[in-house]
Coordinates of C-alpha atoms in Angstrom, one line a residue:
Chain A
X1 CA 7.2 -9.1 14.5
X2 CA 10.4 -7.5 15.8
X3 CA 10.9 -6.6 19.9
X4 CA 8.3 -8.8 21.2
X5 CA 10.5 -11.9 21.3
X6 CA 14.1 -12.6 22.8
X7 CA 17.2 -13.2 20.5
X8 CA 17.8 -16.8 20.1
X9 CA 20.5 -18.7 18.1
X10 CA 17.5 -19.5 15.9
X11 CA 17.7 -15.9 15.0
X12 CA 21.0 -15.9 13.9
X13 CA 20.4 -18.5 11.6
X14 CA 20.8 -17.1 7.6
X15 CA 16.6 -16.6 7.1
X16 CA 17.3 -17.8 3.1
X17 CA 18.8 -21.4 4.5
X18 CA 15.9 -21.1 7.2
X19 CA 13.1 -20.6 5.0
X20 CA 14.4 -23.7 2.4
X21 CA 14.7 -26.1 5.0
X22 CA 11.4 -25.1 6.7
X23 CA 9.8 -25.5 3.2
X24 CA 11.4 -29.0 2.7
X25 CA 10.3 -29.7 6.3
X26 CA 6.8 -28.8 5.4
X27 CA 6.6 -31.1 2.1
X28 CA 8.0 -33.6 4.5
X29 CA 4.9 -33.1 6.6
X30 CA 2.7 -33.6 3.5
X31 CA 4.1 -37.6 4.0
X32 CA 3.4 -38.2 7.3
X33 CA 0.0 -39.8 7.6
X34 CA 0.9 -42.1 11.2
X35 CA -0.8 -40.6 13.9
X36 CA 1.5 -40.6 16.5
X37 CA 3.8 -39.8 14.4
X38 CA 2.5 -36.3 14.0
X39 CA 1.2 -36.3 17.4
X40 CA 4.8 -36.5 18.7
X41 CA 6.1 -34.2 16.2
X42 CA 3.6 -31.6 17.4
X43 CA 4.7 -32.1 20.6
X44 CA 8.2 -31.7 19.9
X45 CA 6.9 -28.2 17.7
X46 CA 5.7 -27.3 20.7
X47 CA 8.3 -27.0 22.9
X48 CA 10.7 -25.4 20.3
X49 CA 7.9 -22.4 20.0
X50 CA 8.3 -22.3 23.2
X51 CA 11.5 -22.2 24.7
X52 CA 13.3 -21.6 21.1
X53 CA 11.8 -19.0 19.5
X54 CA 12.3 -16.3 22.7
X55 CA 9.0 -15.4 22.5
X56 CA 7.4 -13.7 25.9
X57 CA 4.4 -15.6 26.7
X58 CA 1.9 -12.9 26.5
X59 CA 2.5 -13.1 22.9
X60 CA 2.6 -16.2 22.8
X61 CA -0.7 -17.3 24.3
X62 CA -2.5 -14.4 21.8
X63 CA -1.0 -16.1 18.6
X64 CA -1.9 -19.4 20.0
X65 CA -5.7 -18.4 20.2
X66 CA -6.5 -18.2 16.0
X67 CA -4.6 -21.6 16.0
X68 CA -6.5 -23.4 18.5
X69 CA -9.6 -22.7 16.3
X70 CA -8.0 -23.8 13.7
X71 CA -7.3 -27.0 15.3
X72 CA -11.0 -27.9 16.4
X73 CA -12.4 -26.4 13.3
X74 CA -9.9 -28.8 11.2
X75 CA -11.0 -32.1 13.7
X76 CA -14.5 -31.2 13.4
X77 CA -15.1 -30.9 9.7
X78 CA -13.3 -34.4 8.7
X79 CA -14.6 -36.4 12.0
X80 CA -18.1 -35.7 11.6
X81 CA -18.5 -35.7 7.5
X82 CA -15.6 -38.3 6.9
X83 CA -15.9 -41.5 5.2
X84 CA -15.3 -44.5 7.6
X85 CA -17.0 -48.2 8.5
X86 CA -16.6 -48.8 12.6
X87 CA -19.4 -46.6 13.3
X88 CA -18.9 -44.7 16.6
X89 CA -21.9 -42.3 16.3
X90 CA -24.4 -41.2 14.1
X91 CA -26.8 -38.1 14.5
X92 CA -28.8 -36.6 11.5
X93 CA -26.3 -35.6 8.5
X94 CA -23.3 -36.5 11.3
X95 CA -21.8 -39.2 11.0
X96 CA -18.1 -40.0 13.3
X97 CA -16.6 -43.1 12.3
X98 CA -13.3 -44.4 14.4
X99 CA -11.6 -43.6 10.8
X100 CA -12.9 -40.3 10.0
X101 CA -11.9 -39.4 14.0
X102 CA -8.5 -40.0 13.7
X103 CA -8.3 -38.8 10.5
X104 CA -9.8 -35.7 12.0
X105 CA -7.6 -35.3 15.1
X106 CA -4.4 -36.1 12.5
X107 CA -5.4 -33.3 10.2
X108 CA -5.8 -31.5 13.3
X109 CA -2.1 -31.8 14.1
X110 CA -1.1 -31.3 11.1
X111 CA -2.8 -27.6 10.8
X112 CA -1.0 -27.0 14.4
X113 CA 2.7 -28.3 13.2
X114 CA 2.1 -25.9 9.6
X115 CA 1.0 -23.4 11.9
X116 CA 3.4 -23.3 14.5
X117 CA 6.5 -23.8 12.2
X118 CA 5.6 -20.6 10.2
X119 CA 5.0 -18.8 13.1
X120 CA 8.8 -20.1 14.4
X121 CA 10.3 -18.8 11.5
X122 CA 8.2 -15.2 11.5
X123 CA 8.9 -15.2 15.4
X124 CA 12.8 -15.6 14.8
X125 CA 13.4 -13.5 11.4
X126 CA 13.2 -9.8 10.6
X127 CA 11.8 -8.7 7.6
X128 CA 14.7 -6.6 6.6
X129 CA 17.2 -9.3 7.5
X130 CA 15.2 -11.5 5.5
X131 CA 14.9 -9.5 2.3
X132 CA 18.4 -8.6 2.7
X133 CA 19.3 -12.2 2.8
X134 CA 17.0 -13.3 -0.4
X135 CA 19.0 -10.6 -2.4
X136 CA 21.7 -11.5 -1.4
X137 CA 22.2 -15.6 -1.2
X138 CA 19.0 -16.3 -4.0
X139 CA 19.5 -13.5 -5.9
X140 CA 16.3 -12.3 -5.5
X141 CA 16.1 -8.8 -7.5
X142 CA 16.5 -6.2 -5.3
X143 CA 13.3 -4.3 -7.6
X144 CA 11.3 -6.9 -6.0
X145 CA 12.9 -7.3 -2.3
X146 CA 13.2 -3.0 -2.0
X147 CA 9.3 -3.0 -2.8
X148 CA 8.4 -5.2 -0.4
X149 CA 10.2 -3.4 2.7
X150 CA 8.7 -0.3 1.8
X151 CA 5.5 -1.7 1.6
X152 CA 6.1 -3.0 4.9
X153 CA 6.9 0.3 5.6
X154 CA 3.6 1.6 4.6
X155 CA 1.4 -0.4 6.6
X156 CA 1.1 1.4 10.0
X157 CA 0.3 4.3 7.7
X158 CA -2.4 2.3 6.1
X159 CA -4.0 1.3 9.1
X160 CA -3.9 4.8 11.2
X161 CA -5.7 6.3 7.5
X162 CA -8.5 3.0 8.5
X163 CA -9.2 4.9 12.0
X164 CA -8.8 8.0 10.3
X165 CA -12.0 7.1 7.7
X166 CA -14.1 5.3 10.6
X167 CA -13.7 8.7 12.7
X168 CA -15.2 10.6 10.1
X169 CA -17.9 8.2 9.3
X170 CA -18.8 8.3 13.4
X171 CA -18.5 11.8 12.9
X172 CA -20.6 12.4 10.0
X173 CA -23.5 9.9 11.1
X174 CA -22.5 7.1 8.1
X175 CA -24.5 4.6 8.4
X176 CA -24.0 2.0 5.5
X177 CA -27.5 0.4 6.2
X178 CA -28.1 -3.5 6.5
X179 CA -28.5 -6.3 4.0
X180 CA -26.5 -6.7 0.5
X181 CA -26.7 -3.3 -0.6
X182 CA -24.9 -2.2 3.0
X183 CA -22.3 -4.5 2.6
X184 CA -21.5 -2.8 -0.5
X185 CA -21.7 0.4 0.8
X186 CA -19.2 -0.5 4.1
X187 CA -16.8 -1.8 1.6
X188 CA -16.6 0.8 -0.7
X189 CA -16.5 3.4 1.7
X190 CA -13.3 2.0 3.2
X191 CA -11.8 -0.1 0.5
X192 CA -12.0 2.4 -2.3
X193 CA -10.4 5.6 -0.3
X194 CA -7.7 2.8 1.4
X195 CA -6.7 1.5 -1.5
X196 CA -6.6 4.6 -3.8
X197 CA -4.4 6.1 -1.3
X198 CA -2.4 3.3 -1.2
X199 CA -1.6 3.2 -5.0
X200 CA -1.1 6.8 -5.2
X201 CA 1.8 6.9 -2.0
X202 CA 3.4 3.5 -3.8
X203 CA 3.2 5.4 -7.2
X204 CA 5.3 8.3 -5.3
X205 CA 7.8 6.2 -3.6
X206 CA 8.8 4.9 -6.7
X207 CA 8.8 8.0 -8.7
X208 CA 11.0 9.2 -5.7
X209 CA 13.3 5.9 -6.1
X210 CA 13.6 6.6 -9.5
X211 CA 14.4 10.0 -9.3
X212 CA 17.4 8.8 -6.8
X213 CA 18.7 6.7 -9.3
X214 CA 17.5 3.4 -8.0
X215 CA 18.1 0.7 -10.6
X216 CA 17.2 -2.6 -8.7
X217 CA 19.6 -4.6 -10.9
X218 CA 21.8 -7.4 -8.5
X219 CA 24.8 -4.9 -9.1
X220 CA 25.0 -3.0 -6.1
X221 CA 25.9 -2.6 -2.3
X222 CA 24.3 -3.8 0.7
X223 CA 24.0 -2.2 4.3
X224 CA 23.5 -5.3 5.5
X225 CA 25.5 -8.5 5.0
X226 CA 24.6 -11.9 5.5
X227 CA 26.1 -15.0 4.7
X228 CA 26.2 -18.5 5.3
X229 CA 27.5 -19.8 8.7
X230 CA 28.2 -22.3 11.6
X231 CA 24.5 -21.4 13.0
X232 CA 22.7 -23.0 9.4
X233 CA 24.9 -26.3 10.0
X234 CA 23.9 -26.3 13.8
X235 CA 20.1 -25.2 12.0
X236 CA 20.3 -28.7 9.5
X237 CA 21.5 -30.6 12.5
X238 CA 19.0 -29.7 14.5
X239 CA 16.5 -30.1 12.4
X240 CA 17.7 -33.5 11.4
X241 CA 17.8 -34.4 15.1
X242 CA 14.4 -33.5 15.6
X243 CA 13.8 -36.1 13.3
X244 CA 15.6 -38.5 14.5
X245 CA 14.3 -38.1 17.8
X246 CA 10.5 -38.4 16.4
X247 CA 11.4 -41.3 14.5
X248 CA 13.0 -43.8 17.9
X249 CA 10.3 -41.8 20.0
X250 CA 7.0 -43.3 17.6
X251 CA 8.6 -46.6 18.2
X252 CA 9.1 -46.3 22.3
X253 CA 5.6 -43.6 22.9
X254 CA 2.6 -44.4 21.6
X255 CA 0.3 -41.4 22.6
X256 CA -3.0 -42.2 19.9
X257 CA -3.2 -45.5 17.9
X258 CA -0.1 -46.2 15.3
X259 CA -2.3 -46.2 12.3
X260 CA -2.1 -44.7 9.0
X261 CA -4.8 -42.3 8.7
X262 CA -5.5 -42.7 4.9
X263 CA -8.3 -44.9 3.4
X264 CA -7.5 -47.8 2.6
Chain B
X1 CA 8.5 0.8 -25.1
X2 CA 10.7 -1.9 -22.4
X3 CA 9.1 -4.6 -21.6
X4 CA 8.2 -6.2 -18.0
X5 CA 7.1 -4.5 -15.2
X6 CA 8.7 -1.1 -14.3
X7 CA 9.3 -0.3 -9.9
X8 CA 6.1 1.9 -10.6
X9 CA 4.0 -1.9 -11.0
X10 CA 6.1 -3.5 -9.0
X11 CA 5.7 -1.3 -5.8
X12 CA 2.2 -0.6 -6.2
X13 CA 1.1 -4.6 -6.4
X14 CA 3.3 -5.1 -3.4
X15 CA 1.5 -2.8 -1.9
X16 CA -1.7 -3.4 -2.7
X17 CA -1.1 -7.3 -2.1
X18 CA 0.2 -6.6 1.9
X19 CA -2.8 -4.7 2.2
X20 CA -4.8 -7.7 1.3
X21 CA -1.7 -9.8 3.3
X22 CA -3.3 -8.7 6.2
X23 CA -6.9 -8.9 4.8
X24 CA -5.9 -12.6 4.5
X25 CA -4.8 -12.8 8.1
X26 CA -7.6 -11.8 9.7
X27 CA -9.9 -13.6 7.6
X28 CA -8.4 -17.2 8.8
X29 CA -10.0 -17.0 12.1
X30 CA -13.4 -15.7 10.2
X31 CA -13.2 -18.7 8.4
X32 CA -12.2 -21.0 11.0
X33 CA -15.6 -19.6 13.6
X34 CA -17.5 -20.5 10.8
X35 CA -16.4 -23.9 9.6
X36 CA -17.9 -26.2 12.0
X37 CA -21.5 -25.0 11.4
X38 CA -20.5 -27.5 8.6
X39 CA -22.0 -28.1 5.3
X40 CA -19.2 -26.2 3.7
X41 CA -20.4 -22.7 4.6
X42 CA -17.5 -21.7 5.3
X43 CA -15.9 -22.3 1.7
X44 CA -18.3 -19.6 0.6
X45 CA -15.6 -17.5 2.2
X46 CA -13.0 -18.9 0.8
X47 CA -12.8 -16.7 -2.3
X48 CA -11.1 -14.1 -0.5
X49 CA -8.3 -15.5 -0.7
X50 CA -8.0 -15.5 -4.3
X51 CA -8.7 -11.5 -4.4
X52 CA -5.0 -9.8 -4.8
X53 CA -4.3 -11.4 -8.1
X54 CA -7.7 -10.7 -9.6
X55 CA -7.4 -7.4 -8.4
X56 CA -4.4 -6.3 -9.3
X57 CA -4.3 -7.6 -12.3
X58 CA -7.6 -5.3 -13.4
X59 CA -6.0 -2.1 -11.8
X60 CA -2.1 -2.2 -13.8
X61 CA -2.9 -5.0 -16.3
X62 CA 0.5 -5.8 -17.3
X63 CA 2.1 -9.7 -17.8
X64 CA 3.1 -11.2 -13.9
X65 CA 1.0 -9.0 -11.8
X66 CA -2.0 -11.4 -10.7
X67 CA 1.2 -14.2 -10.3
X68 CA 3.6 -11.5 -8.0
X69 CA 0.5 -10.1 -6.0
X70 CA -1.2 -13.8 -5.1
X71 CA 2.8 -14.7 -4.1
X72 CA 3.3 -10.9 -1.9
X73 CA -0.1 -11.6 -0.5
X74 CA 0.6 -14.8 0.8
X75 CA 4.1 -13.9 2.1
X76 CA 2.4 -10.8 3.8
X77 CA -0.2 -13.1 5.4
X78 CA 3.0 -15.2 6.5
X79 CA 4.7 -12.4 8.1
X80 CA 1.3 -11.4 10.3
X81 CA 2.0 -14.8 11.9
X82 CA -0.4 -16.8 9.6
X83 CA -2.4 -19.7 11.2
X84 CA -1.1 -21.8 7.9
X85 CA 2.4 -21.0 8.3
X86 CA 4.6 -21.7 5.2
X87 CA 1.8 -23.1 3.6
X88 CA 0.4 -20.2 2.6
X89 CA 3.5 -19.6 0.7
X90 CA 3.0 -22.3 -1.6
X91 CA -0.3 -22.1 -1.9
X92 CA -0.2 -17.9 -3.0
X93 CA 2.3 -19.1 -5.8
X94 CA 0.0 -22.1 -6.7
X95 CA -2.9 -19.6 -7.0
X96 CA -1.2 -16.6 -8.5
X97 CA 0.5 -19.1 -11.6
X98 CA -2.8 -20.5 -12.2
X99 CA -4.5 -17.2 -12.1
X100 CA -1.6 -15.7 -14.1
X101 CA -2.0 -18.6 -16.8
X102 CA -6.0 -17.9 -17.2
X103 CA -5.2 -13.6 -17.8
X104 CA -1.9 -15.1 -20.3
X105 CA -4.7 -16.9 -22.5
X106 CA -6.8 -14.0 -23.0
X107 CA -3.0 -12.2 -24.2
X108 CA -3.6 -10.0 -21.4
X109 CA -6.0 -8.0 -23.0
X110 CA -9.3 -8.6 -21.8
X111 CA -10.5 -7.5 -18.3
X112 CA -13.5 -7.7 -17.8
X113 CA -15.7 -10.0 -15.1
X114 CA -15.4 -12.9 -17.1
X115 CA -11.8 -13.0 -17.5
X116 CA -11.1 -12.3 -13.9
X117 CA -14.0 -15.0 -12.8
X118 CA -12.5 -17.6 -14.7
X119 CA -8.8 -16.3 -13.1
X120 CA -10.8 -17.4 -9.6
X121 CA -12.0 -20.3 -10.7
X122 CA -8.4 -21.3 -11.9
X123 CA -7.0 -19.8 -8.7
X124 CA -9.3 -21.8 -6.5
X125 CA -8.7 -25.3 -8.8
X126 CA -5.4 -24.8 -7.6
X127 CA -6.0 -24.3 -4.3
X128 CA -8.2 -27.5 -4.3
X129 CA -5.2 -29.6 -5.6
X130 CA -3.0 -29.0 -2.8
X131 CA -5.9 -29.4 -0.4
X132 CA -6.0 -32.7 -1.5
X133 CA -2.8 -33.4 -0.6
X134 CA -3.1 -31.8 2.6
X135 CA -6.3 -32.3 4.6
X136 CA -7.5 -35.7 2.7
X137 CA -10.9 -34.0 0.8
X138 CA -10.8 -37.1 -1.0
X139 CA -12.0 -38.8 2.7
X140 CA -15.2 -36.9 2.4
X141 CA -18.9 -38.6 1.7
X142 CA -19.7 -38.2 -1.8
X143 CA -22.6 -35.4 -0.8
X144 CA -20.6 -33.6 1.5
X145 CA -17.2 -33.1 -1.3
X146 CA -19.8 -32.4 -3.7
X147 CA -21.0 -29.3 -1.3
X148 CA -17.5 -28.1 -0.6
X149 CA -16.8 -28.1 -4.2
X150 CA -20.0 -25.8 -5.0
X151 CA -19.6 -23.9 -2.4
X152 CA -15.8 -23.0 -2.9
X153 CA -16.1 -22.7 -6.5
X154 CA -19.1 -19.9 -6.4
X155 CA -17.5 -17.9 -3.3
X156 CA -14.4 -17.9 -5.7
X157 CA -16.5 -16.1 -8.4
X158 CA -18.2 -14.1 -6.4
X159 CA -15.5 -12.8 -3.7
X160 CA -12.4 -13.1 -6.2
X161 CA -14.4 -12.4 -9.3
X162 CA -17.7 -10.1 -9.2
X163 CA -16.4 -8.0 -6.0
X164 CA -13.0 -7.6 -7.4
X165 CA -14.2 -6.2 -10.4
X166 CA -16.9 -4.0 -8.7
X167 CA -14.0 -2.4 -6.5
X168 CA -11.9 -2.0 -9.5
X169 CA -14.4 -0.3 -11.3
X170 CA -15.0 1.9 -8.7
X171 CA -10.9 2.8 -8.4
X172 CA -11.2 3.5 -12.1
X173 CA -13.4 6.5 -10.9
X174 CA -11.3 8.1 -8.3
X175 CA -8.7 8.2 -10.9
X176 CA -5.6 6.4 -9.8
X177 CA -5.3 3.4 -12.2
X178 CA -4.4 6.0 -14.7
X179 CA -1.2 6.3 -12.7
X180 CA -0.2 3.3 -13.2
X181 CA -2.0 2.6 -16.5
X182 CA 0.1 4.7 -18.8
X183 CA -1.0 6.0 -21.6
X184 CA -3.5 4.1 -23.9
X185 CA -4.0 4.9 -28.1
X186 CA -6.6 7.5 -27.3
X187 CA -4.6 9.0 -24.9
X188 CA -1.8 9.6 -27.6
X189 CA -5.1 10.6 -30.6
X190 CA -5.6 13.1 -27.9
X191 CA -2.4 14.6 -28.2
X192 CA -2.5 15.0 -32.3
X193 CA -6.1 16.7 -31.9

């Protein structure tokens, strides 16, 4: 995810501290069943992936696309199969009552704010700086957090060996055939040779780690240090204030109907 | 012999799992065209997502693989920009411990369809419980929860079950699981003969 956005402050923010609290945020989320509660809160997402994250807007509208599908396909599936008793329409097996709507549109929102807060923190963390930071504030064991940025590493490789296989199946004239039985075919003709290759370059990285004397114990140095600082206070406090905001806003705004969307 | 899993495992489950890490990222917007054609179709997909631990675990089958490849799965899937966000966090580790916990009962020792079929069925329980917290399945008609639980449950077996194990069966033949294997009794008869 790195060069496609500006540095914010939200980058600067320790990503272990960033992670925890977004984490906490999103079992908070799990509480909220008011609908304009959320639909506030979205709002309020919103503009911080917006103007906080530094992302160009290019990029932004092409990550936006998989979440707005997400959003109607979410609505969709709870307003018209939902149970509910002030019927609004009924149509065959479809059945949108005003409860199962809301309910609907609040799950909606809900997807969006998960969503969009994951996307924030992706948007304003690098991976390194992220695995640097696990090792060194949670103690992550750096076995584990070296692994993962070579594996990192290893995906452009990965996916230039995917054209590599599809060039030499257009080349060759492979044609996997349809139904069940091609399925099978196309998948074993690229996931077999991918993810053999795969296990044999991992297998040599770490042979080659070894060989170098890498231990992956917690005793050891770090290129890169990280610690806790003024930006995670100004991180809490924000985050706090965002609350607070949503909280005197639901009582002033009312957007979609105050209601709790549960059954009752 | 130590115990645990050496870098070898560790480094060859994390990259097996960001493979399927982005496997998981673009199947979200599969999954999300198909959902409103309704009737739960779209949980037929859903299996996919309980693929890296199944699959991992049949290729080292060692103690904390299905668990660590589920987690690095779901954290690759995060760092493609995942449409679930940090939920997908929680629910990888949800699905790799329940996984992990099926594979722990058989001692690690068995691995064959059944065994990792019942690891999806666990996986997907799991996944089931924090969807009820989440999107309110309990809000459902009766018919229509009934369908989603059918339907999720047999793409589980199939996807994370019966295609796992065909694709590990088919890496057994190219050879590279014995990387990774080490060496089994008649590997060390073998060496006395």
């Amino acid at each position: 995810m790195e060069g496609i956005a500006k540095e914010t402050w939200l980058h600067r923010v320790n990503p272990s501290v960033k992670l925890l609290l977004l984490l906490g945020v999103l079992i908070a989320l799990l509480f909220i069943h008011n609908l304009n509660v959320m639909l506030l809160l979205n709002i309020v997402i919103i503009i911080c992936f917006c103007f906080g994250t530094g992302i160009s807007r290019k990029y932004a509208l092409l990550f936006f696309l998989p979440f707005f599908l997400l959003f109607w396909s979410s609505v969709l599936t709870m307003a018209l199969y939902g149970k509910g008793s002030t019927l609004w329409w009924e149509w065959g097996i479809f059945r949108v009552s005003e409860e199962s709507f809301f309910r609907g549109v609040h799950l909606g929102f809900r997807a969006l704010t998960f969503g969009l807060i994951g996307l924030i923190f992706v948007c304003t963390t690098h991976p390194v700086r992220l695995f640097y930071s696990l090792m060194q504030q949670l103690h992550f064991p750096p076995k584990f957090a070296y692994s993962f940025m070579a594996s990192i590493r290893l995906l452009p490789i990965i996916w230039d060996e995917f054209h590599t296989i599809r060039m030499a199946h257009q080349v060759r004239g492979f044609s996997p055939g349809k139904g069940w039985k091609g399925f099978k075919r196309k998948l074993s003709a690229y996931a077999v040779p991918l993810l053999a290759q795969s296990i044999r370059r991992a297998y040599r990285i770490a042979v080659a780690m070894e060989a170098k004397r890498f231990k992956g114990n917690q005793k050891r140095t770090y290129y890169y240090q990280l610690s806790i600082g003024k930006w995670d206070l100004l991180f809490l406090l924000f985050l706090l204030g965002i609350t607070g905001v949503v909280w005197v806003g639901s009582e002033w705004i009312q957007l979609l109907p105050n209601q709790d969307v549960r059954l009752i | 012999m130590k115990k645990g899993l050496k870098l070898t495992d560790i480094l060859v489950t994390i990259v097996i799992s960001l493979v399927f890490g982005v496997i998981y990222k673009l199947w979200s917007p599969i999954y999300s065209a198909v959902k409103p054609i309704g009737l739960h179709v779209d949980q037929l997909l859903y299996g996919m997502w309980f693929m890296a631990g199944p699959l991992a675990f049949l290729i080292i089958r060692k103690p904390g693989v299905a668990l660590l490849a589920e987690t690095a799965a779901s954290s690759g899937e995060l760092l493609m920009g995942s449409e679930w966000g940090l939920s997908t966090l929680i629910y990888g580790l949800i699905q790799g411990l329940l996984a992990e916990l099926i594979l722990a009962l058989f001692r690690y020792k068995k691995a064959n369809v059944l065994v990792v079929s019942l690891a999806a069925i666990a996986s997907c329980a799991g996944s089931i419980v924090f969807d009820y917290f989440q999107g309110y399945i309990d809000a459902l008609v009766w018919w229509n929860l009934g369908l989603f639980f059918i339907a999720r449950f047999v793409g589980s077996v199939l996807i994370a079950g019966v295609i796992a194990y065909g694709l590990a069966k088919a890496l057994e033949k190219t050879g590279v699981t014995g990387l990774v294997r080490g060496s089994t009794e008649a590997d060390v008869r073998s060496l006395d003969d």
